[in-house]
PDB file of C-alpha atoms and ligand atoms in Angstrom:
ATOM      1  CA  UNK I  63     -23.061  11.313  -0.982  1.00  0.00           C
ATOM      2  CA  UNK I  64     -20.966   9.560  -3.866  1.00  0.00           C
ATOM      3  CA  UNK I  65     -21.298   6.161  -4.784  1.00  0.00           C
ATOM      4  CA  UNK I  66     -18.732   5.993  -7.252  1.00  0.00           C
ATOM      5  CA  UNK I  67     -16.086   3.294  -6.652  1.00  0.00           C
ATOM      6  CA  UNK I  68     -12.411   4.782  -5.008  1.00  0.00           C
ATOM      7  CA  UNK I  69      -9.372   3.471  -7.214  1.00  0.00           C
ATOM      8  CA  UNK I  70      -6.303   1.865  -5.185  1.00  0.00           C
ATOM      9  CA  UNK I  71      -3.310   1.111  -6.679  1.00  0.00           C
ATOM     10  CA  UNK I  72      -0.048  -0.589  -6.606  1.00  0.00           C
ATOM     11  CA  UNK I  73       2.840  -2.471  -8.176  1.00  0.00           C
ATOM     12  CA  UNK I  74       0.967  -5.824  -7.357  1.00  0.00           C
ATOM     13  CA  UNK I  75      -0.903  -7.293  -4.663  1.00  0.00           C
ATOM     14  CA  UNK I  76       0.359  -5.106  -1.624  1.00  0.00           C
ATOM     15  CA  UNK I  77      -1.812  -2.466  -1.809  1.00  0.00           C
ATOM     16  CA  UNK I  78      -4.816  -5.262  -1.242  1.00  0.00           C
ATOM     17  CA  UNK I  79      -3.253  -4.715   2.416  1.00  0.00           C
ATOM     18  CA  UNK I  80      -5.425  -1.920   3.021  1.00  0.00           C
ATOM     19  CA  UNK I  81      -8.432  -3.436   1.625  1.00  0.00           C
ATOM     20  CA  UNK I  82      -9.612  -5.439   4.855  1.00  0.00           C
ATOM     21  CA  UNK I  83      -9.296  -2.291   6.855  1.00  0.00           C
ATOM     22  CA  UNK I  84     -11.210   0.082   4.480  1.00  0.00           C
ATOM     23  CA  UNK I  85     -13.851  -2.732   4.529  1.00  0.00           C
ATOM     24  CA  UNK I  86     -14.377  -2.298   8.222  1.00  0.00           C
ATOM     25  CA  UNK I  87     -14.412   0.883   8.768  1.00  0.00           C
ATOM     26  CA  UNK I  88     -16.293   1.953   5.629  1.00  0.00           C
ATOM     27  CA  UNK I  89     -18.312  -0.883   4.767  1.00  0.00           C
ATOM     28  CA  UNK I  90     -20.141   1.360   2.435  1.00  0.00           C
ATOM     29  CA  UNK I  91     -17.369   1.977   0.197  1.00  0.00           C
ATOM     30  CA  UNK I  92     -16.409   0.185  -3.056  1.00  0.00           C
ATOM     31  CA  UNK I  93     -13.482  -0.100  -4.933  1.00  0.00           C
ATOM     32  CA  UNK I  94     -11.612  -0.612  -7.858  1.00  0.00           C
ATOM     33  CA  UNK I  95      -7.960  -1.964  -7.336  1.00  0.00           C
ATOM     34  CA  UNK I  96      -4.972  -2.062  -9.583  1.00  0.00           C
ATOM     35  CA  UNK I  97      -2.256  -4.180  -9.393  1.00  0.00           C
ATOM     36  CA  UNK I  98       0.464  -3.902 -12.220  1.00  0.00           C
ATOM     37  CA  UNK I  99       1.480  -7.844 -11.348  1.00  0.00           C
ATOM     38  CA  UNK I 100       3.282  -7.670 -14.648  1.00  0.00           C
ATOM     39  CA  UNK I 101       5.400  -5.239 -14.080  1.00  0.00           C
ATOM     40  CA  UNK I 102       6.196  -5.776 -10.237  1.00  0.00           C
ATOM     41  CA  UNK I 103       8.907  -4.681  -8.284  1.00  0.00           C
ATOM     42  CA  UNK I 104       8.661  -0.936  -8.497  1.00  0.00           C
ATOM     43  CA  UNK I 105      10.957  -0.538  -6.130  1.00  0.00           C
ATOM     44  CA  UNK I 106      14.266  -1.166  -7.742  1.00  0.00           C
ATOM     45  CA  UNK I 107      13.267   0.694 -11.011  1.00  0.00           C
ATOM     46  CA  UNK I 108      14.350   4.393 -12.417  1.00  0.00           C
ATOM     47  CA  UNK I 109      11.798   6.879 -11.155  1.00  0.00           C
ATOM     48  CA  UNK I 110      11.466   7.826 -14.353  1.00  0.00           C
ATOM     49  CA  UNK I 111       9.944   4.545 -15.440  1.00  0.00           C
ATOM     50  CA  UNK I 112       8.121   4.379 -12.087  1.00  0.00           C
ATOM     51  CA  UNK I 113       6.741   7.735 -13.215  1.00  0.00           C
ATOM     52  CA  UNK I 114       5.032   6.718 -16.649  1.00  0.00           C
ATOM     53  CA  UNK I 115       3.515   3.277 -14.807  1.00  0.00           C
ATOM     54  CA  UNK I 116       1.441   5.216 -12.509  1.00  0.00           C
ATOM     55  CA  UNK I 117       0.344   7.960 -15.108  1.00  0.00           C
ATOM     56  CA  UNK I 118      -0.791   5.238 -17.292  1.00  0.00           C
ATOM     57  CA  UNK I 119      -2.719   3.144 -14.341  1.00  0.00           C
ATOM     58  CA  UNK I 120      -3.569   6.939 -12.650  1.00  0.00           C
ATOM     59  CA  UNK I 121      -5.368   7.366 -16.521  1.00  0.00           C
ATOM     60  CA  UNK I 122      -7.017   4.011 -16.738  1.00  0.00           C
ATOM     61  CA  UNK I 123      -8.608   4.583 -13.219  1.00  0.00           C
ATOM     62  CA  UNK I 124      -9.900   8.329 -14.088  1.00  0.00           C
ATOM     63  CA  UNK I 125     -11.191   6.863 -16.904  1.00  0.00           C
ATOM     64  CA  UNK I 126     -13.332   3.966 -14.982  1.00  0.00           C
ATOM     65  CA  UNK I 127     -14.375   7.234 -12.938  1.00  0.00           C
ATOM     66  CA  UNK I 128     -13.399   6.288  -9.510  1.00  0.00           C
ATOM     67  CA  UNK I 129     -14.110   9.426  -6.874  1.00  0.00           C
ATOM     68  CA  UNK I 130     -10.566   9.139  -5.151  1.00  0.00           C
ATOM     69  CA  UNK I 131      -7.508   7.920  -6.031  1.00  0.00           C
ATOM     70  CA  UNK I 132      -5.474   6.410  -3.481  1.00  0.00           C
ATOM     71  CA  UNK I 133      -1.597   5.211  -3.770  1.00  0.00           C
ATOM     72  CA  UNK I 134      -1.502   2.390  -1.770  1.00  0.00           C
ATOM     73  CA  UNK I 135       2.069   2.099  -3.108  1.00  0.00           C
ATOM     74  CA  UNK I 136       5.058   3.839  -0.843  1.00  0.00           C
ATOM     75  CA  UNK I 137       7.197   3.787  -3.652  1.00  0.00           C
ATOM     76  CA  UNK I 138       4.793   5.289  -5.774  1.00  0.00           C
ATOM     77  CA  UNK I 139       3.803   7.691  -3.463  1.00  0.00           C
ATOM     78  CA  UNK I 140       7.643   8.684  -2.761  1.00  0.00           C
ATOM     79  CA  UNK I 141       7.968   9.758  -6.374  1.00  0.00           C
ATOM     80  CA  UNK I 142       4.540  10.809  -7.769  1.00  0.00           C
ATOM     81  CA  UNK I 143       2.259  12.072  -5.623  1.00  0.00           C
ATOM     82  CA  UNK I 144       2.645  15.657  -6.447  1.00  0.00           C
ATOM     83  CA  UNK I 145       3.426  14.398 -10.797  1.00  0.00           C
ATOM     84  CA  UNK I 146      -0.071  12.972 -10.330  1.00  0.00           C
ATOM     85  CA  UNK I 147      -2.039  15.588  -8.398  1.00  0.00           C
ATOM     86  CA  UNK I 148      -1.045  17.986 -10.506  1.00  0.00           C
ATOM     87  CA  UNK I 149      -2.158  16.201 -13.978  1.00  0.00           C
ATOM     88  CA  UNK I 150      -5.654  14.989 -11.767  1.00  0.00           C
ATOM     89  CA  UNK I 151      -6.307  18.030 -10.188  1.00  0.00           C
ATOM     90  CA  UNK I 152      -9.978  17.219 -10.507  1.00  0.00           C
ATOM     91  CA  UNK I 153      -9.816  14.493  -7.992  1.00  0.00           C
ATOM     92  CA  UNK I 154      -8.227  14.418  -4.382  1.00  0.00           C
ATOM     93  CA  UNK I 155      -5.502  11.678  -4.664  1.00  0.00           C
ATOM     94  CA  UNK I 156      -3.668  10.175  -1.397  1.00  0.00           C
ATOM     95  CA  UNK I 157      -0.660   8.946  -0.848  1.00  0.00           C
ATOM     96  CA  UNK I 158       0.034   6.335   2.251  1.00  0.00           C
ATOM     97  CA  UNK I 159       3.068   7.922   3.775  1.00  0.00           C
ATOM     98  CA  UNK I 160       1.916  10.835   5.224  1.00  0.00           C
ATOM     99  CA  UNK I 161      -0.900   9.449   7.513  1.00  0.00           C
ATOM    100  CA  UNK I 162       1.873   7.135   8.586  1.00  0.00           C
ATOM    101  CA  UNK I 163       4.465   9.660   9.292  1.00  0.00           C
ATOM    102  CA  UNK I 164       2.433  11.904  10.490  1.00  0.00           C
ATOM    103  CA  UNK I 165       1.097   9.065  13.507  1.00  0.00           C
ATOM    104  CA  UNK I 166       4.906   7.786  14.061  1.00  0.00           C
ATOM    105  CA  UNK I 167       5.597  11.464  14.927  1.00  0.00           C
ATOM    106  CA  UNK I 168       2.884  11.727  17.261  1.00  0.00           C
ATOM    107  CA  UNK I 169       3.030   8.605  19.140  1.00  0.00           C
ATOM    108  CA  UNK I 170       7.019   8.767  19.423  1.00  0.00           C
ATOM    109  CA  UNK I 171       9.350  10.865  21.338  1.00  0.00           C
ATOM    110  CA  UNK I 172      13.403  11.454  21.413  1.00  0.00           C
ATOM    111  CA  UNK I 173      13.369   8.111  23.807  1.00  0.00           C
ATOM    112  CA  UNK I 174      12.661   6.308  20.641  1.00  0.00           C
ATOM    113  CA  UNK I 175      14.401   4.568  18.397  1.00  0.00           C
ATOM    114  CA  UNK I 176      12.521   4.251  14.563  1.00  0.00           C
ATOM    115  CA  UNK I 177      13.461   2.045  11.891  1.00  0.00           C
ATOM    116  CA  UNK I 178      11.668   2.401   8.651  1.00  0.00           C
ATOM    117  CA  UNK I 179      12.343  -0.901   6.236  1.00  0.00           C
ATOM    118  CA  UNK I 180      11.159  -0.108   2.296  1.00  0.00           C
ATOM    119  CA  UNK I 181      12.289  -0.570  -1.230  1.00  0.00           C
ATOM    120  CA  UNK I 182      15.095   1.145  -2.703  1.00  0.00           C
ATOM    121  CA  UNK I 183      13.586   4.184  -4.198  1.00  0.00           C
ATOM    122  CA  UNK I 184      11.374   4.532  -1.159  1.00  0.00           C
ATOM    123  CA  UNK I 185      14.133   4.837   1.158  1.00  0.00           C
ATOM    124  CA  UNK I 186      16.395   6.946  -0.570  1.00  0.00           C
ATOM    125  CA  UNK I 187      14.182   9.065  -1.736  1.00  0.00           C
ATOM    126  CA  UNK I 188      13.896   9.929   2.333  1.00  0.00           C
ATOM    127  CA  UNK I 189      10.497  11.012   2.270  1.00  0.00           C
ATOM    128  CA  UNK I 190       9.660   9.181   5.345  1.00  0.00           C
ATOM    129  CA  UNK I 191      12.489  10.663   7.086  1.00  0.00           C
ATOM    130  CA  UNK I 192      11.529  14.024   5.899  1.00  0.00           C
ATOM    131  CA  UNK I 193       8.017  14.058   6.711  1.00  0.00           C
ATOM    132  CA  UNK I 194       8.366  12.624  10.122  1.00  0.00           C
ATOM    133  CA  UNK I 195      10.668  15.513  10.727  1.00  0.00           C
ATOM    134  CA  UNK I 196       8.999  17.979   9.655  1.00  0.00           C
ATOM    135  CA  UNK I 197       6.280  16.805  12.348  1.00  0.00           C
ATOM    136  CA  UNK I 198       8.717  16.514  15.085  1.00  0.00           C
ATOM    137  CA  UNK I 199      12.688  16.726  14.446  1.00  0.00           C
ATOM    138  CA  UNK I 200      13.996  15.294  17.834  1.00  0.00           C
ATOM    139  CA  UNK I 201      13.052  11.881  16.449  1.00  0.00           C
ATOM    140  CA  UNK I 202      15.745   9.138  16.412  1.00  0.00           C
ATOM    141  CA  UNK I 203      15.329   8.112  12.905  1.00  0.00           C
ATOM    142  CA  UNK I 204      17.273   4.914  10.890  1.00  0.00           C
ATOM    143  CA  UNK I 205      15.933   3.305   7.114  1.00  0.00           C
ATOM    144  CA  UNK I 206      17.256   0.466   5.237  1.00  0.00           C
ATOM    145  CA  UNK I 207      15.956  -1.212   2.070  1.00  0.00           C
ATOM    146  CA  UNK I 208      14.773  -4.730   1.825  1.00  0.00           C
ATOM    147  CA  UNK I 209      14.822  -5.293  -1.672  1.00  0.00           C
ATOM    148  CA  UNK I 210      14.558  -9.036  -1.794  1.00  0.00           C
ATOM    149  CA  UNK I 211      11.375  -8.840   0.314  1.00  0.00           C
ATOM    150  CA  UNK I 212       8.792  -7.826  -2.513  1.00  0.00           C
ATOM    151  CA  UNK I 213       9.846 -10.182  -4.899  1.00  0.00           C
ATOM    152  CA  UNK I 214       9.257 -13.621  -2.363  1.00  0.00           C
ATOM    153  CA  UNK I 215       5.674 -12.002  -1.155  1.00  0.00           C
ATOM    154  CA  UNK I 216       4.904 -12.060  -4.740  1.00  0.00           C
ATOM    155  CA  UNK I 217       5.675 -15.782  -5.175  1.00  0.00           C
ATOM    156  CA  UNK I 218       3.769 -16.346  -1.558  1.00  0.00           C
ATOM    157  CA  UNK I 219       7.100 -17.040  -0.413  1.00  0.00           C
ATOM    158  CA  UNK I 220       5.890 -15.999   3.532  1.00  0.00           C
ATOM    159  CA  UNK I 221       5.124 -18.838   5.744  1.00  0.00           C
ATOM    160  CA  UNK I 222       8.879 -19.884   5.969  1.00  0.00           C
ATOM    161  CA  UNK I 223      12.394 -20.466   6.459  1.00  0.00           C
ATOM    162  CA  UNK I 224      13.521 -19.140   3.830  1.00  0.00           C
ATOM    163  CA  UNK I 225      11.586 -15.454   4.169  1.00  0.00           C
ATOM    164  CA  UNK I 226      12.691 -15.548   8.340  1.00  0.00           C
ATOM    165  CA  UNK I 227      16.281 -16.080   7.061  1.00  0.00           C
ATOM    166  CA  UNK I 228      15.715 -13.278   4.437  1.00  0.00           C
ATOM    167  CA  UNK I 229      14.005 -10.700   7.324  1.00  0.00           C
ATOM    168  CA  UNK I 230      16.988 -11.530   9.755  1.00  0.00           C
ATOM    169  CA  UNK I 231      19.864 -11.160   6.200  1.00  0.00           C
ATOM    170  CA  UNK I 232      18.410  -7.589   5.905  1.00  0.00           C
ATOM    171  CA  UNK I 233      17.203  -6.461   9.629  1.00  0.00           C
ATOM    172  CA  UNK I 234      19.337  -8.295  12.752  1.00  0.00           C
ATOM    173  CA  UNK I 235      22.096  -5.656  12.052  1.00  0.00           C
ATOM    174  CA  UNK I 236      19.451  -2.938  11.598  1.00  0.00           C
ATOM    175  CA  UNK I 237      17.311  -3.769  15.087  1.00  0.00           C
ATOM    176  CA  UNK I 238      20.181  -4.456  17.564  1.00  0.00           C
ATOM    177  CA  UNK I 239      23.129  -2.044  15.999  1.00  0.00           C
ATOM    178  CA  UNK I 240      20.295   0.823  16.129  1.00  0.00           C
ATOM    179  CA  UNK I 241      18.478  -0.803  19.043  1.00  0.00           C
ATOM    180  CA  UNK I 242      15.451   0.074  17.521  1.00  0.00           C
ATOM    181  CA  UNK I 243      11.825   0.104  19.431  1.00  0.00           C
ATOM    182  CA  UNK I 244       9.775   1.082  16.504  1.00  0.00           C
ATOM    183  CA  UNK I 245       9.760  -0.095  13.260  1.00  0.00           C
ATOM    184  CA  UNK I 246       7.498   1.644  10.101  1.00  0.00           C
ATOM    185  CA  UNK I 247       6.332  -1.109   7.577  1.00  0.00           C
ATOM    186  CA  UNK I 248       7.263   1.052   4.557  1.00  0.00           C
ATOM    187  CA  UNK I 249       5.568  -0.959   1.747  1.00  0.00           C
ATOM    188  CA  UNK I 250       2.323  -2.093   1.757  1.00  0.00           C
ATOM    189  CA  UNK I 251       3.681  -5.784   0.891  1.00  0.00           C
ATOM    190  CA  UNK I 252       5.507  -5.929   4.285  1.00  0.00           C
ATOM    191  CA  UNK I 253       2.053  -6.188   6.691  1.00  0.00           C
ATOM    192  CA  UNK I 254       1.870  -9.675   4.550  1.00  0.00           C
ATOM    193  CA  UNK I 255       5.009 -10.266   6.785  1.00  0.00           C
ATOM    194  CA  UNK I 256       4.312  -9.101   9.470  1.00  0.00           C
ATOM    195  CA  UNK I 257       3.581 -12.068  11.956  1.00  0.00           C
ATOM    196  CA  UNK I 258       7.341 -13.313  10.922  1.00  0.00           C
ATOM    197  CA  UNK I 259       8.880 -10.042  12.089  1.00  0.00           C
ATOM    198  CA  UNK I 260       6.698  -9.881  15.132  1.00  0.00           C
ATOM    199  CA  UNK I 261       7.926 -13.199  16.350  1.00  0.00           C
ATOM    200  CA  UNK I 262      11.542 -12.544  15.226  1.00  0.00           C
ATOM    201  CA  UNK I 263      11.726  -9.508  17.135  1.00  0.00           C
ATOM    202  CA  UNK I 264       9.005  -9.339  19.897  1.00  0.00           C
ATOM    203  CA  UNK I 265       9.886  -6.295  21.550  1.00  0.00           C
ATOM    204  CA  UNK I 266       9.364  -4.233  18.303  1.00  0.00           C
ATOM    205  CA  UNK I 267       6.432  -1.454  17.974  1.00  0.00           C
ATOM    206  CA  UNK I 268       4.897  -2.278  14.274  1.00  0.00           C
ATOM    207  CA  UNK I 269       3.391   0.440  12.136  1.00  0.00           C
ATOM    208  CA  UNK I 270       1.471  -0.394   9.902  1.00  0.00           C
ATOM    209  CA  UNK I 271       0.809   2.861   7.103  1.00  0.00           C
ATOM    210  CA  UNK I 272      -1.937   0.328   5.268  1.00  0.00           C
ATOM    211  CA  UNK I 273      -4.060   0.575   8.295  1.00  0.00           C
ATOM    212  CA  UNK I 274      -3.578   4.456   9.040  1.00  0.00           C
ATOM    213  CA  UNK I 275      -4.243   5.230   5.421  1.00  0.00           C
ATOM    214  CA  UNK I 276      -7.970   4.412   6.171  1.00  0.00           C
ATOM    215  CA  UNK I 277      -8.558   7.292   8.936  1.00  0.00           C
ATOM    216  CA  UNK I 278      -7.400   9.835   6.209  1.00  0.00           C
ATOM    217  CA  UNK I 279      -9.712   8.454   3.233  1.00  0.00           C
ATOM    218  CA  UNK I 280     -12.348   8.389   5.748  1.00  0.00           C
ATOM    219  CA  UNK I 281     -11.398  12.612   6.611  1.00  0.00           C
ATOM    220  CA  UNK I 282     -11.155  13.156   2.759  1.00  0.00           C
ATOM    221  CA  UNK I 283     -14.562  11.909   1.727  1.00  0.00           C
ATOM    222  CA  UNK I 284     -16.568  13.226   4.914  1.00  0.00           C
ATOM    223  CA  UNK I 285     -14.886  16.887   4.387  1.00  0.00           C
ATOM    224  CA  UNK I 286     -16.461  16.848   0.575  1.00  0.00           C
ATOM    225  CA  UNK I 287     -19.260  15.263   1.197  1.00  0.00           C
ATOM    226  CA  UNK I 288     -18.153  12.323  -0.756  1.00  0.00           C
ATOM    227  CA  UNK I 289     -18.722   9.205   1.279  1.00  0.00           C
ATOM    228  CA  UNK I 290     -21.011   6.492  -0.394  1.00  0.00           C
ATOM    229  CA  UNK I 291     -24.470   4.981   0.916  1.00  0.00           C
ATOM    230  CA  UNK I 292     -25.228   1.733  -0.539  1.00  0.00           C
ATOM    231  CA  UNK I 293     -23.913   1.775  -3.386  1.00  0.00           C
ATOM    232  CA  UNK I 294     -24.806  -1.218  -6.055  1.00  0.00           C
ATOM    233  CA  UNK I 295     -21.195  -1.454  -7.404  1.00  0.00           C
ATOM    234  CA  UNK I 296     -19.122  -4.646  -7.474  1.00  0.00           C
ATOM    235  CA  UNK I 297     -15.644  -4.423  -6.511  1.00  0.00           C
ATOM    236  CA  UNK I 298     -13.398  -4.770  -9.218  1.00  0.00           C
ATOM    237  CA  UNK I 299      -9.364  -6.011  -9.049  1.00  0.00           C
ATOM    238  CA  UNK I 300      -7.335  -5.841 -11.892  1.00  0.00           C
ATOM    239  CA  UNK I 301      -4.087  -7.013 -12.289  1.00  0.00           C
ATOM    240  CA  UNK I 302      -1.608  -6.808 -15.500  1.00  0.00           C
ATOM    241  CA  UNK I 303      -0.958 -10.484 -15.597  1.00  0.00           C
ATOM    242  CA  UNK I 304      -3.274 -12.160 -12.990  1.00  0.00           C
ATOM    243  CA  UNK I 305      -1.608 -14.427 -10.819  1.00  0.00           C
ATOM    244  CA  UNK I 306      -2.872 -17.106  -8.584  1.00  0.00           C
ATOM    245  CA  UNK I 307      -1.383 -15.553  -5.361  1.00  0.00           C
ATOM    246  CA  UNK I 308      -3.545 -12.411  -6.486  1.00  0.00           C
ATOM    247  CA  UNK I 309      -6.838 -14.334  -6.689  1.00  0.00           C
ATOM    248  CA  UNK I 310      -5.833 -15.915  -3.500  1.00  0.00           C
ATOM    249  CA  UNK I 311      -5.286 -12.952  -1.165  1.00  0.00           C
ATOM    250  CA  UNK I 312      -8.776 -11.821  -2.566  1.00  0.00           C
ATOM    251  CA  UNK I 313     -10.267 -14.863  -1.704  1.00  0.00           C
ATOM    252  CA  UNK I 314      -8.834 -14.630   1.342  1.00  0.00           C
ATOM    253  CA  UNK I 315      -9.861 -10.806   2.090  1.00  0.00           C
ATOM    254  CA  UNK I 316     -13.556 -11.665   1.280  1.00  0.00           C
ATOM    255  CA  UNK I 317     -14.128 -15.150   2.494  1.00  0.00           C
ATOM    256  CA  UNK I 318     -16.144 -13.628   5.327  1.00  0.00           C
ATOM    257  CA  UNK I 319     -18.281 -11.768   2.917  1.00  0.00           C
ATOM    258  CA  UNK I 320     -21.746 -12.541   2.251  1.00  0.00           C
ATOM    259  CA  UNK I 321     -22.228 -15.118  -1.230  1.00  0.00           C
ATOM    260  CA  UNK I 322     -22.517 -12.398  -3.490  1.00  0.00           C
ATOM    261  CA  UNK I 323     -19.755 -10.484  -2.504  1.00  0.00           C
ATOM    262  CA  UNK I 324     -19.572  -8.858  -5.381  1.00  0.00           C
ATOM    263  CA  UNK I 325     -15.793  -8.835  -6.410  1.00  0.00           C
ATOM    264  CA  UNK I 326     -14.967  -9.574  -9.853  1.00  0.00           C
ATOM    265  CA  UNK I 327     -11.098 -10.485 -11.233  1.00  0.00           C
ATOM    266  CA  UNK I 328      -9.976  -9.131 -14.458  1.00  0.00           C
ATOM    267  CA  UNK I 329      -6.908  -9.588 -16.218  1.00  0.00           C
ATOM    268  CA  UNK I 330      -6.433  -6.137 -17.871  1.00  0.00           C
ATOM    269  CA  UNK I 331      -3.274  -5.057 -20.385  1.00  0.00           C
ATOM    270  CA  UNK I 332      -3.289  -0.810 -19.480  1.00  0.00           C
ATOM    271  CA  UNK I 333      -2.492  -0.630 -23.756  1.00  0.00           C
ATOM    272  CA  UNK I 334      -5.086  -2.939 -25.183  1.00  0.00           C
ATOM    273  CA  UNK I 335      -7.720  -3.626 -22.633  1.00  0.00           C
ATOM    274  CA  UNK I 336      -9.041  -6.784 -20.912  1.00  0.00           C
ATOM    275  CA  UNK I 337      -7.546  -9.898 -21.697  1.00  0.00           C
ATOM    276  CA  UNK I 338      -8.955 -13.275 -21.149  1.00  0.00           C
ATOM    277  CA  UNK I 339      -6.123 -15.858 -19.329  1.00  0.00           C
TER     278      UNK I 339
HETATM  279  N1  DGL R 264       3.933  -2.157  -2.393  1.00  0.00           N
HETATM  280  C1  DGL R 264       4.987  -1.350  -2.955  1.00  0.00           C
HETATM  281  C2  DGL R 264       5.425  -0.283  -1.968  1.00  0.00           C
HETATM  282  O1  DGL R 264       4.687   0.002  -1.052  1.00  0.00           O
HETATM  283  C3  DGL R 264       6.020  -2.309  -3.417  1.00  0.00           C
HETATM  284  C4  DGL R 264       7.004  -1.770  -4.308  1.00  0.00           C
HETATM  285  C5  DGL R 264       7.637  -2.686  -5.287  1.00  0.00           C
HETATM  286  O2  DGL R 264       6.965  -3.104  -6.209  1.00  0.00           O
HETATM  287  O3  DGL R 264       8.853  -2.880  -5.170  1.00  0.00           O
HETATM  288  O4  DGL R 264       6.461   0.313  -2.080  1.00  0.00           O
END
């Protein structure tokens, strides 16, 4: 048993897409969540600078002593999952794309046709592509970036015209030219879309890597004995520059929770430490 809190984190409030499915499955767990809201989008940056981010918000969770570490970032976990595993070696650290690559190859066959939609680093870095091969190679396989996606979830830009026109700028072309079956949701910010794209495209298979994360934290902590039995600690989200939307989605994620559902918000600088708004 470990009761010690697992660390998530992400370029902003994506990641908090796994949250609700961690909750149900292991209600026992607790967590402490990162999102670097002032420095969001990752996705379009040098993988250099993508680099130091996560060693400096890897660092700060170490330091709060979580028990796992777990990238609920793809484009994070395209560039420095092995960077950070090897400076942490102490502590077993997940990335998200491998469950999910790892399921697309075994519920697909060459009769499919799978489009994976991410940012920019995360698609040309092909690590989706090259995973899912490397579990089955007579896969159909097509990726495109939706850069402009990230930025409007952000904003809460979701519940309208102007993110359906957005979906069909970057994926029409992408779903009929490919006639794609299958599509891989590769950033954790797109599941907070994914009711638009279902109803744009009905015939589309969704997978969703912030659900199928869970099944593999679950295998991690059980093999080491690490999973946690009611443990007294209060969840704890952090976000570089704490935005309404961010409170919100939490809100949202725990408004079925008892009264004290033990979440608190903090507003946290990685260089100088908690700041009050
Ligand atoms: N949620 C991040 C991902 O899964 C978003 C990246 C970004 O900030 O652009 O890739």
């Amino acid at each position: 048993m470990d009761n010690r809190p697992i660390g998530f984190f992400d370029s902003g409030l994506g990641g908090l897409t796994c949250i609700p499915y961690l909750m149900k499955a292991l209600p026992d767990e607790r967590m402490i969540y990162f999102g670097d809201t002032a420095r969001t989008p990752y996705g379009s940056k040098a993988a250099s600078t993508i680099r130091s981010f996560s060693m400096e918000i890897a660092d700060f969770l170490v330091r709060s002593d979580v028990k796992m570490i777990v990238i609920a970032c793809n484009t994070v976990s395209a560039t420095c999952l092995e960077l950070l595993r090897n400076r942490f070696p102490q502590i077993p650290i997940l990335g998200i794309i491998d469950p999910a690559a790892r399921k697309a190859a075994q519920s697909c066959d060459s009769r499919n046709n799978i489009g994976i939609i991410g940012t920019k680093v995360t698609i040309n870095s092909g690590t989706y592509k090259s995973l899912i091969s490397s579990y089955n190679d007579r896969l159909n396989i097509y990726e495109t970036a939706c850069p402009a996606f990230v930025p409007l979830i952000e904003e809460g830009i979701i519940d309208n015209e102007i993110m359906d026109l957005t979906i069909k700028y970057y994926m029409d072309d992408f779903v009929y030219g490919n006639k794609l079956d299958t599509v891989i949701l590769g950033c954790t910010h797109y599941p907070l879309i994914k009711k638009n794209i279902e109803r744009i495209y009905p015939d589309l298979d969704i997978i969703n890597p912030s659900s199928i994360v869970v099944s593999k934290i679950r295998q991690v902590l059980e093999e080491r004995n690490m999973l946690a039995e009611n443990s007294e600690f209060s969840n704890i989200f952090y976000a570089s520059d704490l935005s309404e939307n961010f409170v919100n989605m939490i809100d949202h994620i725990f408004e079925n929770e008892s009264a004290d559902a033990r979440v608190k918000f903090k507003n946290f600088d990685l260089e100088n430490g908690e700041r009050h708004i």
